[in-house]
CSV table of C-alpha atoms in Angstrom, one decimal:
chain,number,residue,atom,x,y,z
W,1,GLY,CA,-17.5,-16.9,-20.8
W,2,GLU,CA,-19.6,-14.6,-22.9
W,3,SER,CA,-23.2,-15.5,-23.4
W,4,VAL,CA,-23.6,-13.1,-26.3
W,5,GLY,CA,-21.1,-12.5,-29.0
W,6,LEU,CA,-20.9,-10.7,-32.4
W,7,HIS,CA,-19.9,-12.3,-35.5
W,8,LEU,CA,-17.7,-9.5,-37.1
W,9,PRO,CA,-15.6,-6.8,-35.3
W,10,THR,CA,-16.0,-4.5,-38.1
W,11,LEU,CA,-18.4,-3.7,-40.9
W,12,SER,CA,-18.0,-1.1,-43.7
W,13,VAL,CA,-21.0,-0.1,-45.7
W,14,GLN,CA,-21.6,2.6,-48.4
W,15,GLU,CA,-23.9,5.4,-47.3
W,16,GLY,CA,-27.5,4.6,-48.4
W,17,ASP,CA,-27.0,0.8,-48.3
W,18,ASN,CA,-28.6,-1.4,-45.8
W,19,SER,CA,-26.3,-2.8,-42.8
W,20,ILE,CA,-26.8,-6.1,-41.1
W,21,ILE,CA,-25.1,-6.6,-37.8
W,22,ASN,CA,-25.2,-10.1,-36.3
W,23,CYS,CA,-25.1,-11.6,-32.8
W,24,ALA,CA,-25.3,-15.1,-31.5
W,25,TYR,CA,-26.2,-16.1,-27.9
W,26,SER,CA,-25.8,-19.4,-26.1
W,27,ASN,CA,-28.2,-19.1,-23.2
W,28,SER,CA,-31.5,-20.8,-24.3
W,29,ALA,CA,-33.1,-19.3,-21.2
W,30,SER,CA,-32.5,-15.7,-22.7
W,31,ASP,CA,-35.9,-14.2,-23.2
W,32,TYR,CA,-35.1,-10.7,-24.0
W,33,PHE,CA,-32.5,-8.9,-26.0
W,34,ILE,CA,-31.2,-5.4,-26.4
W,35,TRP,CA,-29.2,-3.6,-29.0
W,36,TYR,CA,-27.1,-0.7,-27.9
W,37,LYS,CA,-25.3,1.9,-30.0
W,38,GLN,CA,-21.9,3.5,-28.8
W,39,GLU,CA,-20.8,6.5,-30.7
W,40,SER,CA,-17.2,7.9,-30.4
W,41,GLY,CA,-16.5,9.3,-27.0
W,42,LYS,CA,-20.0,8.4,-25.6
W,43,GLY,CA,-21.5,5.7,-23.5
W,44,PRO,CA,-23.6,3.0,-25.2
W,45,GLN,CA,-27.3,4.1,-25.7
W,46,PHE,CA,-30.4,1.9,-26.1
W,47,ILE,CA,-31.5,1.4,-29.8
W,48,ILE,CA,-34.1,-1.3,-29.8
W,49,ASP,CA,-35.2,-4.5,-28.0
W,50,ILE,CA,-37.0,-7.7,-28.6
W,51,ARG,CA,-38.6,-10.3,-26.4
W,52,SER,CA,-38.2,-14.0,-27.2
W,53,ASN,CA,-41.9,-14.2,-28.1
W,54,MET,CA,-41.3,-12.2,-31.1
W,55,ASP,CA,-39.4,-13.0,-34.4
W,56,LYS,CA,-39.1,-9.4,-35.6
W,57,ARG,CA,-39.4,-5.9,-34.2
W,58,GLN,CA,-39.1,-2.7,-36.3
W,59,GLY,CA,-38.1,0.9,-35.3
W,60,GLN,CA,-37.8,3.9,-37.6
W,61,ARG,CA,-34.9,2.6,-39.7
W,62,VAL,CA,-33.8,-0.4,-37.6
W,63,THR,CA,-35.3,-3.9,-37.5
W,64,VAL,CA,-34.2,-6.6,-35.2
W,65,LEU,CA,-34.8,-10.3,-36.2
W,66,LEU,CA,-34.6,-13.1,-33.7
W,67,ASN,CA,-34.1,-16.8,-34.7
W,68,LYS,CA,-34.4,-18.8,-31.6
W,69,THR,CA,-33.8,-22.1,-33.3
W,70,VAL,CA,-30.1,-21.1,-34.0
W,71,LYS,CA,-29.9,-18.6,-31.1
W,72,HIS,CA,-29.1,-15.7,-33.5
W,73,LEU,CA,-30.3,-12.2,-33.8
W,74,SER,CA,-29.6,-9.4,-36.2
W,75,LEU,CA,-29.8,-5.7,-36.4
W,76,GLN,CA,-30.7,-4.2,-39.7
W,77,ILE,CA,-30.4,-0.6,-40.5
W,78,ALA,CA,-31.9,0.7,-43.6
W,79,ALA,CA,-30.4,3.5,-45.7
W,80,THR,CA,-27.4,3.8,-43.5
W,81,GLN,CA,-26.3,7.3,-42.8
W,82,PRO,CA,-22.9,8.7,-41.6
W,83,GLY,CA,-24.5,9.2,-38.3
W,84,ASP,CA,-24.9,5.5,-37.9
W,85,SER,CA,-21.2,5.0,-37.7
W,86,ALA,CA,-20.6,3.6,-34.1
W,87,VAL,CA,-20.0,0.3,-32.3
W,88,TYR,CA,-23.1,-1.7,-31.9
W,89,PHE,CA,-23.6,-4.3,-28.9
W,90,CYS,CA,-26.1,-6.9,-28.4
W,91,ALA,CA,-26.9,-7.8,-24.7
W,92,ALA,CA,-29.0,-10.3,-22.9
W,93,PRO,CA,-30.3,-8.8,-19.6
W,94,ASN,CA,-30.3,-12.2,-18.0
W,95,ASP,CA,-26.7,-11.6,-17.2
W,96,MET,CA,-25.9,-8.1,-18.4
W,97,ARG,CA,-23.1,-9.3,-20.4
W,98,PHE,CA,-21.9,-7.6,-23.5
W,99,GLY,CA,-20.0,-9.0,-26.6
W,100,ALA,CA,-17.0,-7.2,-28.1
W,101,GLY,CA,-19.2,-5.1,-30.4
W,102,THR,CA,-19.2,-4.6,-34.1
W,103,ARG,CA,-17.8,-1.2,-35.4
W,104,LEU,CA,-20.0,0.1,-38.3
W,105,THR,CA,-18.2,2.5,-40.7
W,106,VAL,CA,-20.4,4.3,-43.2
W,107,LYS,CA,-18.4,5.5,-46.3
W,108,PRO,CA,-19.7,8.6,-48.1
I,1,GLU,CA,-32.8,15.2,-17.4
I,2,ALA,CA,-32.6,11.5,-16.5
I,3,GLN,CA,-28.9,10.6,-16.5
I,4,VAL,CA,-26.0,8.8,-15.1
I,5,THR,CA,-23.2,11.2,-14.1
I,6,GLN,CA,-19.6,9.9,-13.7
I,7,ASN,CA,-16.6,11.9,-12.4
I,8,PRO,CA,-13.8,12.6,-13.2
I,9,ARG,CA,-14.2,12.2,-17.1
I,10,TYR,CA,-10.5,12.1,-17.5
I,11,LEU,CA,-7.8,11.2,-14.9
I,12,ILE,CA,-4.1,10.4,-15.1
I,13,THR,CA,-2.6,9.1,-12.0
I,14,VAL,CA,0.5,7.0,-10.8
I,15,THR,CA,0.7,3.6,-9.6
I,16,GLY,CA,-0.5,3.0,-5.8
I,17,LYS,CA,-2.4,6.3,-5.5
I,18,LYS,CA,-5.8,5.6,-4.4
I,19,LEU,CA,-8.6,7.0,-6.4
I,20,THR,CA,-12.4,7.0,-6.5
I,21,VAL,CA,-14.6,7.5,-9.5
I,22,THR,CA,-18.0,8.5,-8.6
I,23,CYS,CA,-21.3,7.6,-10.3
I,24,SER,CA,-24.8,9.1,-9.5
I,25,GLN,CA,-28.0,8.4,-11.2
I,26,ASN,CA,-31.2,10.5,-10.8
I,27,MET,CA,-33.8,7.9,-12.1
I,28,ASN,CA,-34.4,6.1,-8.8
I,29,HIS,CA,-32.9,3.0,-10.4
I,30,GLU,CA,-32.3,0.0,-8.3
I,31,TYR,CA,-29.6,-1.7,-10.3
I,32,MET,CA,-26.2,-0.1,-11.0
I,33,SER,CA,-23.1,-1.5,-12.6
I,34,TRP,CA,-19.5,-0.7,-13.5
I,35,TYR,CA,-17.8,-1.8,-16.7
I,36,ARG,CA,-14.5,-1.4,-18.2
I,37,GLN,CA,-13.9,-1.1,-21.9
I,38,ASP,CA,-10.7,-2.1,-23.6
I,39,PRO,CA,-9.8,-2.5,-27.3
I,40,GLY,CA,-10.9,-5.7,-28.6
I,41,LEU,CA,-12.5,-6.9,-25.3
I,42,GLY,CA,-15.7,-4.9,-25.3
I,43,LEU,CA,-17.6,-4.2,-22.2
I,44,ARG,CA,-16.5,-6.2,-19.1
I,45,GLN,CA,-18.5,-5.9,-15.8
I,46,ILE,CA,-16.5,-5.2,-12.7
I,47,TYR,CA,-19.1,-5.0,-10.0
I,48,TYR,CA,-22.9,-4.6,-9.8
I,49,SER,CA,-25.4,-3.8,-7.3
I,50,MET,CA,-29.0,-4.8,-7.2
I,51,ASN,CA,-30.1,-2.4,-4.5
I,52,VAL,CA,-28.8,-0.4,-1.7
I,53,GLU,CA,-26.2,-2.4,0.5
I,54,VAL,CA,-26.2,-5.2,-2.1
I,55,THR,CA,-23.1,-5.6,-4.2
I,56,ASP,CA,-21.7,-8.5,-6.3
I,57,LYS,CA,-18.6,-9.3,-8.3
I,58,GLY,CA,-18.8,-9.1,-12.1
I,59,ASP,CA,-16.3,-10.7,-14.4
I,60,VAL,CA,-13.2,-8.7,-13.7
I,61,PRO,CA,-13.5,-7.5,-9.9
I,62,GLU,CA,-9.8,-7.8,-9.0
I,63,GLY,CA,-8.2,-4.5,-7.9
I,64,TYR,CA,-11.6,-2.8,-7.5
I,65,LYS,CA,-14.1,-2.1,-4.7
I,66,VAL,CA,-17.4,-0.6,-4.7
I,67,SER,CA,-20.1,0.6,-2.1
I,68,ARG,CA,-23.9,1.2,-2.3
I,69,LYS,CA,-24.8,3.2,0.8
I,70,GLU,CA,-27.4,5.2,-1.0
I,71,LYS,CA,-29.6,4.3,-4.0
I,72,ARG,CA,-28.3,7.1,-6.3
I,73,ASN,CA,-24.6,6.6,-5.8
I,74,PHE,CA,-22.2,3.7,-6.7
I,75,PRO,CA,-18.6,4.8,-6.4
I,76,LEU,CA,-15.8,2.6,-7.9
I,77,ILE,CA,-12.7,2.6,-5.8
I,78,LEU,CA,-9.1,1.7,-6.9
I,79,GLU,CA,-7.3,1.3,-3.6
I,80,SER,CA,-3.9,0.8,-5.2
I,81,PRO,CA,-4.1,1.4,-9.0
I,82,SER,CA,-1.8,-0.4,-11.4
I,83,PRO,CA,-1.0,0.3,-15.0
I,84,ASN,CA,-3.4,-2.6,-16.2
I,85,GLN,CA,-6.2,-0.7,-14.8
I,86,THR,CA,-5.7,1.9,-17.5
I,87,SER,CA,-9.0,1.8,-19.3
I,88,LEU,CA,-12.2,3.5,-20.1
I,89,TYR,CA,-14.8,3.0,-17.3
I,90,PHE,CA,-18.6,3.1,-17.6
I,91,CYS,CA,-21.3,3.3,-15.0
I,92,ALA,CA,-24.7,2.1,-15.8
I,93,SER,CA,-28.0,1.8,-14.2
I,94,SER,CA,-31.5,0.2,-14.9
I,95,LEU,CA,-34.8,0.2,-13.1
I,96,ARG,CA,-35.0,-3.5,-12.0
I,97,PRO,CA,-33.0,-6.2,-13.9
I,98,GLY,CA,-34.4,-9.6,-13.9
I,99,ASP,CA,-37.9,-8.0,-13.3
I,100,ARG,CA,-40.5,-10.2,-15.0
I,101,GLY,CA,-43.6,-8.3,-13.9
I,102,ARG,CA,-45.7,-5.8,-16.0
I,103,GLY,CA,-43.5,-3.7,-18.1
I,104,TRP,CA,-40.6,-5.7,-17.3
I,105,ALA,CA,-38.7,-5.3,-20.6
I,106,GLY,CA,-38.0,-1.6,-20.2
I,107,ALA,CA,-36.8,-2.1,-16.6
I,108,ASN,CA,-33.8,-4.0,-17.9
I,109,VAL,CA,-32.6,-1.2,-20.2
I,110,LEU,CA,-29.3,0.2,-19.1
I,111,THR,CA,-28.6,3.9,-19.0
I,112,PHE,CA,-24.9,4.5,-19.3
I,113,GLY,CA,-22.8,7.4,-18.1
I,114,ALA,CA,-20.5,9.2,-20.5
I,115,GLY,CA,-17.4,7.3,-19.3
I,116,SER,CA,-14.2,8.0,-17.4
I,117,ARG,CA,-10.9,7.6,-19.1
I,118,LEU,CA,-8.3,6.5,-16.5
I,119,THR,CA,-4.6,6.3,-17.2
I,120,VAL,CA,-2.3,4.8,-14.6
I,121,LEU,CA,1.5,5.5,-15.0
């Protein structure tokens, strides 16, 4: 079965609002996680990663939070823009498996 | 430009007609993998290769073959395609998955190709 999965298949937000995409994992041995973004008609692309010795990692408008106690990580996008509309995947490189993804739609 | 190149990008074929989807990477990556993406099912791994001449089954290998004779190429072969293999296929590569040495985190990041949409009638 899947070792990583996403809570919601779709998420719709208003432009300018913050977005939160969640992901749960089951393998306690997972020590590294990656978030990918897949825009329509393209392959997934790396956004941000986090090691298990960290609780939080920030990028330009993205932040990933890791809660090892409940095996949960989230991707937060600040001031969501239309260009953020895509499917987002979390992945644990331990087994190179992906969840089904969350489709983020940004409303103007 | 560092990239993973897949061909063809689009293909319509008929049941039973053998086809090959090529994948090539120019980053000297050791690890390569094939995924299929279907609505509601996300990315499912078909086959992967840790290095030249080393290939292993993923979660959905039935009906597919692969080979890794050279480091840069990892073709996906459908010997006798069937309609249930209609899907969007992605090839991906990374430097060294499972590497826990210095700088290991980046070695696990996958670079994906643009995808190959295959329709089997």
